[in-house]
CSV table of C-alpha atoms in Angstrom, one decimal:
chain,number,residue,atom,x,y,z
A,254,MET,CA,0.0,0.0,0.0
A,255,GLN,CA,1.3,3.4,-0.9
A,256,ARG,CA,1.9,6.0,1.8
A,257,PRO,CA,1.5,9.8,1.4
A,258,VAL,CA,4.4,12.1,2.1
A,259,LYS,CA,4.8,12.7,5.8
A,260,CYS,CA,3.4,15.9,7.2
A,261,LYS,CA,6.5,18.0,8.0
A,262,ALA,CA,6.8,21.7,8.3
A,263,ALA,CA,9.0,21.9,5.2
A,264,VAL,CA,6.3,20.3,3.1
A,265,ALA,CA,3.8,22.9,4.2
A,266,LEU,CA,6.2,25.5,2.8
A,267,TRP,CA,5.8,24.4,-0.8
A,268,LEU,CA,3.2,24.5,-3.6
A,269,CYS,CA,3.4,22.8,-7.0
A,270,SER,CA,2.7,24.9,-10.1
A,271,PRO,CA,3.2,24.9,-13.8
A,272,SER,CA,6.4,26.5,-15.2
A,273,ALA,CA,4.2,28.5,-17.5
A,274,LEU,CA,3.4,31.1,-14.9
A,275,SER,CA,2.1,34.5,-15.8
A,276,PRO,CA,5.0,36.8,-16.8
A,277,SER,CA,3.9,39.4,-14.2
A,278,ILE,CA,4.1,36.7,-11.5
A,279,SER,CA,7.4,35.4,-12.8
A,280,ARG,CA,9.0,38.9,-12.7
A,281,LYS,CA,7.5,40.1,-9.4
A,282,PHE,CA,6.7,36.9,-7.5
A,283,GLY,CA,7.9,38.5,-4.3
A,284,MET,CA,5.0,41.0,-4.5
A,285,VAL,CA,2.3,38.4,-5.1
A,286,TYR,CA,0.1,37.1,-2.4
A,287,LEU,CA,-1.2,33.5,-2.4
A,288,VAL,CA,-4.6,32.9,-0.9
A,289,ILE,CA,-4.8,29.5,0.7
A,290,GLY,CA,-7.9,27.9,2.2
A,291,ALA,CA,-10.5,30.1,0.4
A,292,THR,CA,-13.3,28.9,-1.8
A,293,GLN,CA,-14.4,32.4,-2.8
A,294,LEU,CA,-11.9,35.2,-3.7
A,295,THR,CA,-14.2,38.1,-2.8
A,296,LYS,CA,-15.1,36.5,0.5
A,297,PRO,CA,-12.1,34.4,1.6
A,298,GLY,CA,-13.5,33.6,5.1
A,299,HIS,CA,-11.7,33.2,8.4
A,300,GLY,CA,-10.0,30.0,7.4
A,301,ALA,CA,-8.0,31.6,4.6
A,302,GLN,CA,-4.3,32.4,4.9
A,303,LEU,CA,-2.1,34.8,3.0
A,304,ARG,CA,1.4,34.0,2.0
A,305,ARG,CA,4.1,35.6,-0.2
A,306,ILE,CA,6.3,33.6,-2.6
A,307,LYS,CA,9.8,33.3,-1.2
A,308,LYS,CA,11.3,31.3,-4.0
A,309,LEU,CA,10.3,30.1,-7.5
A,310,VAL,CA,11.9,26.9,-8.8
A,311,ARG,CA,11.2,26.1,-12.5
A,312,HIS,CA,12.1,22.8,-14.0
A,313,GLU,CA,15.5,23.3,-15.6
A,314,HIS,CA,14.3,21.7,-18.9
A,315,TYR,CA,11.0,23.4,-19.3
A,316,ASN,CA,10.2,24.2,-22.9
A,317,ARG,CA,7.6,27.0,-23.5
A,318,SER,CA,6.9,26.0,-27.1
A,319,ASP,CA,5.9,22.3,-26.5
A,320,LYS,CA,5.1,22.6,-22.8
A,321,SER,CA,7.5,19.8,-21.9
A,322,ASN,CA,8.6,19.6,-18.2
A,323,ASP,CA,5.8,22.1,-17.3
A,324,ILE,CA,6.3,22.0,-13.5
A,325,ALA,CA,7.6,24.4,-10.9
A,326,LEU,CA,7.7,24.7,-7.1
A,327,LEU,CA,6.7,27.8,-5.1
A,328,GLN,CA,8.3,28.2,-1.7
A,329,LEU,CA,6.1,30.1,0.7
A,330,SER,CA,7.3,32.9,2.9
A,331,LYS,CA,6.3,30.8,6.0
A,332,PRO,CA,4.5,27.5,6.6
A,333,VAL,CA,0.7,27.4,6.4
A,334,ASP,CA,-1.3,26.2,9.4
A,335,CYS,CA,-3.4,23.1,8.7
A,336,ASN,CA,-7.1,23.5,9.6
A,337,PRO,CA,-10.4,22.2,8.2
A,338,TYR,CA,-9.9,24.5,5.1
A,339,VAL,CA,-6.1,23.8,4.6
A,340,GLN,CA,-4.7,20.3,4.3
A,341,LEU,CA,-1.4,19.0,2.9
A,342,ALA,CA,-1.5,17.2,-0.4
A,343,CYS,CA,-0.8,13.4,-0.6
A,344,VAL,CA,1.9,13.1,-3.3
A,345,ALA,CA,2.2,9.5,-4.6
A,346,ASP,CA,5.5,7.9,-5.6
A,347,PRO,CA,5.9,6.4,-9.1
A,348,ALA,CA,4.9,2.9,-7.9
A,349,LEU,CA,1.3,4.0,-7.6
A,350,SER,CA,-0.9,2.3,-10.3
A,351,LEU,CA,-3.2,4.8,-12.0
A,352,SER,CA,-5.2,2.2,-13.8
A,353,GLY,CA,-7.4,1.4,-10.7
A,354,LEU,CA,-8.1,5.0,-9.8
A,355,GLN,CA,-11.7,5.7,-10.8
A,356,ASN,CA,-12.8,8.7,-8.7
A,357,CYS,CA,-10.9,11.7,-10.1
A,358,TRP,CA,-11.5,15.4,-9.8
A,359,VAL,CA,-10.0,18.7,-11.0
A,360,ALA,CA,-10.4,22.1,-9.4
A,361,GLY,CA,-9.5,25.7,-10.3
A,362,TRP,CA,-10.4,29.3,-10.6
A,363,GLY,CA,-10.5,29.4,-14.4
A,364,ALA,CA,-13.2,30.4,-16.9
A,365,THR,CA,-16.4,28.4,-17.0
A,366,ALA,CA,-16.8,28.8,-20.8
A,367,ALA,CA,-14.3,28.5,-23.6
A,368,ARG,CA,-14.6,32.1,-24.8
A,369,SER,CA,-14.9,33.7,-21.4
A,370,GLN,CA,-12.3,36.4,-20.6
A,371,SER,CA,-12.8,36.3,-16.9
A,372,SER,CA,-11.9,33.8,-14.2
A,373,SER,CA,-14.3,32.5,-11.6
A,374,ASP,CA,-14.8,34.1,-8.2
A,375,VAL,CA,-15.8,30.8,-6.7
A,376,LEU,CA,-13.6,27.8,-6.7
A,377,GLN,CA,-14.9,25.2,-9.3
A,378,GLU,CA,-14.5,21.4,-9.3
A,379,ALA,CA,-15.5,18.7,-11.7
A,380,LYS,CA,-15.3,14.9,-11.9
A,381,VAL,CA,-13.2,13.6,-14.7
A,382,GLN,CA,-11.9,10.3,-16.0
A,383,LEU,CA,-8.2,9.4,-16.6
A,384,ILE,CA,-7.9,8.7,-20.4
A,385,ASP,CA,-5.3,6.3,-21.7
A,386,VAL,CA,-2.3,8.4,-22.9
A,387,GLN,CA,-1.8,6.3,-26.0
A,388,LEU,CA,-5.4,7.0,-27.1
A,389,CYS,CA,-5.0,10.6,-26.1
A,390,ASN,CA,-1.9,10.9,-28.3
A,391,SER,CA,-3.4,9.1,-31.3
A,392,THR,CA,-4.5,10.5,-34.7
A,393,GLY,CA,-7.7,12.4,-34.3
A,394,TRP,CA,-6.8,13.3,-30.7
A,395,TYR,CA,-3.6,15.1,-29.9
A,396,ALA,CA,-1.6,13.3,-32.6
A,397,GLY,CA,1.8,13.1,-30.9
A,398,LYS,CA,1.8,16.3,-28.9
A,399,ILE,CA,1.6,14.4,-25.5
A,400,HIS,CA,4.8,13.8,-23.6
A,401,THR,CA,5.6,10.7,-21.5
A,402,HIS,CA,5.3,12.8,-18.4
A,403,ASN,CA,1.8,14.0,-19.2
A,404,LEU,CA,-1.6,12.6,-18.1
A,405,CYS,CA,-4.9,13.1,-20.0
A,406,ALA,CA,-8.2,13.6,-18.1
A,407,GLY,CA,-11.7,14.5,-19.1
A,408,TYR,CA,-14.1,12.6,-21.4
A,409,PRO,CA,-13.8,11.5,-25.0
A,410,GLU,CA,-17.0,13.4,-25.8
A,411,GLY,CA,-15.7,16.6,-24.1
A,412,LYS,CA,-18.3,18.7,-22.2
A,413,ILE,CA,-16.4,18.7,-18.9
A,414,ASP,CA,-12.8,20.0,-18.7
A,415,THR,CA,-10.4,22.5,-17.2
A,416,CYS,CA,-10.2,25.9,-19.1
A,417,GLN,CA,-8.2,29.1,-19.3
A,418,GLY,CA,-7.1,30.2,-15.8
A,419,ASP,CA,-7.1,26.7,-14.3
A,420,SER,CA,-3.4,26.0,-15.0
A,421,GLY,CA,-1.6,24.8,-11.8
A,422,GLY,CA,-4.8,23.4,-10.4
A,423,PRO,CA,-4.8,19.8,-9.1
A,424,LEU,CA,-5.8,16.5,-10.7
A,425,MET,CA,-6.8,14.4,-7.7
A,426,CYS,CA,-7.8,10.7,-7.6
A,427,GLN,CA,-9.1,8.8,-4.6
A,428,ASP,CA,-7.0,5.9,-3.4
A,429,GLU,CA,-8.4,2.4,-4.3
A,430,ASN,CA,-8.4,1.2,-0.7
A,431,SER,CA,-8.9,4.4,1.4
A,432,ASP,CA,-10.8,7.6,1.5
A,433,PHE,CA,-7.9,10.0,0.9
A,434,PHE,CA,-7.0,11.5,-2.5
A,435,TRP,CA,-3.6,11.5,-4.3
A,436,ILE,CA,-2.4,14.5,-6.3
A,437,VAL,CA,-1.5,12.8,-9.5
A,438,GLY,CA,-1.3,15.8,-11.9
A,439,VAL,CA,-1.1,19.6,-12.3
A,440,THR,CA,-3.2,21.3,-15.0
A,441,SER,CA,-0.9,22.2,-17.9
A,442,TRP,CA,-2.6,22.9,-21.2
A,443,GLY,CA,-5.3,21.8,-23.7
A,444,ARG,CA,-6.9,22.7,-27.0
A,445,GLY,CA,-9.9,24.9,-26.3
A,446,CYS,CA,-12.1,23.8,-23.5
A,447,ALA,CA,-14.3,20.7,-23.2
A,448,ARG,CA,-13.9,19.7,-26.8
A,449,ALA,CA,-14.4,16.1,-28.0
A,450,LYS,CA,-11.1,14.2,-28.2
A,451,ARG,CA,-9.3,17.2,-26.7
A,452,PRO,CA,-9.2,16.5,-23.0
A,453,GLY,CA,-7.1,18.4,-20.5
A,454,ILE,CA,-3.4,17.8,-20.4
A,455,TYR,CA,-1.7,17.5,-17.0
A,456,THR,CA,1.9,17.2,-15.8
A,457,SER,CA,2.3,14.0,-13.9
A,458,THR,CA,3.4,14.5,-10.3
A,459,LEU,CA,4.3,10.8,-10.2
A,460,TYR,CA,6.8,11.3,-13.0
A,461,PHE,CA,8.4,14.3,-11.3
A,462,TYR,CA,8.2,12.8,-7.7
A,463,ASP,CA,12.0,12.5,-7.3
A,464,TRP,CA,12.5,16.0,-8.8
A,465,ILE,CA,10.0,17.5,-6.3
A,466,LEU,CA,11.6,15.7,-3.3
A,467,THR,CA,15.1,16.7,-4.4
A,468,HIS,CA,14.3,20.4,-4.6
A,469,ILE,CA,12.3,20.4,-1.4
A,470,GLY,CA,15.0,18.5,0.4
A,471,MET,CA,17.8,20.7,-0.9
A,472,GLU,CA,16.1,23.8,0.5
A,473,THR,CA,15.3,22.0,3.8
A,474,ASN,CA,18.9,21.0,4.3
A,475,GLU,CA,20.1,24.5,3.5
A,476,ASN,CA,17.8,26.0,6.1
A,477,ALA,CA,18.8,23.4,8.7
A,478,SER,CA,22.6,24.0,8.2
């Protein structure tokens, strides 16, 4: 049975994100506030916490043109406090079998329609299915654009999908034998929104598990020395 990453203070200092961050965030990330534990931006509630970004770690081989290695880590200015609204993510190691995970969800603040120019004030969620990567990469679908470190999720007929503004949001699947959820992917890109044979494309956190632990561990060791 797989075990989630242990709840340590250092883990509560980090968030996973796509490398394709907004240019304004990339240039001035020290001036950006992260809202954690809110489900509505205009009314964050008492459980919400604000943090600044202390450090941005992009994958060293990220390619903007083909979205390969689209993953980054954000180190927070200080740890978040776990409460009913804020919980640590369970990151699975590469040994986790995705084939048996049936109850999968995505979440984000993005647009709720393909041509919408505005994000959502209320956090959205949707149930999705993991789609076989070979099928997703076949002719009539994404035709070779999918990388080995990507996951596909949505529905063959479309209709439910992530959209503009959802990048960096989680792809979460419930464990086969328990009630907790694994973070298996981070929203990366897609063609339009909710189109048939054009499901959302996600960066696999299982594939980058060692990369994540290496960079979190490096920072933890530096702070401890």
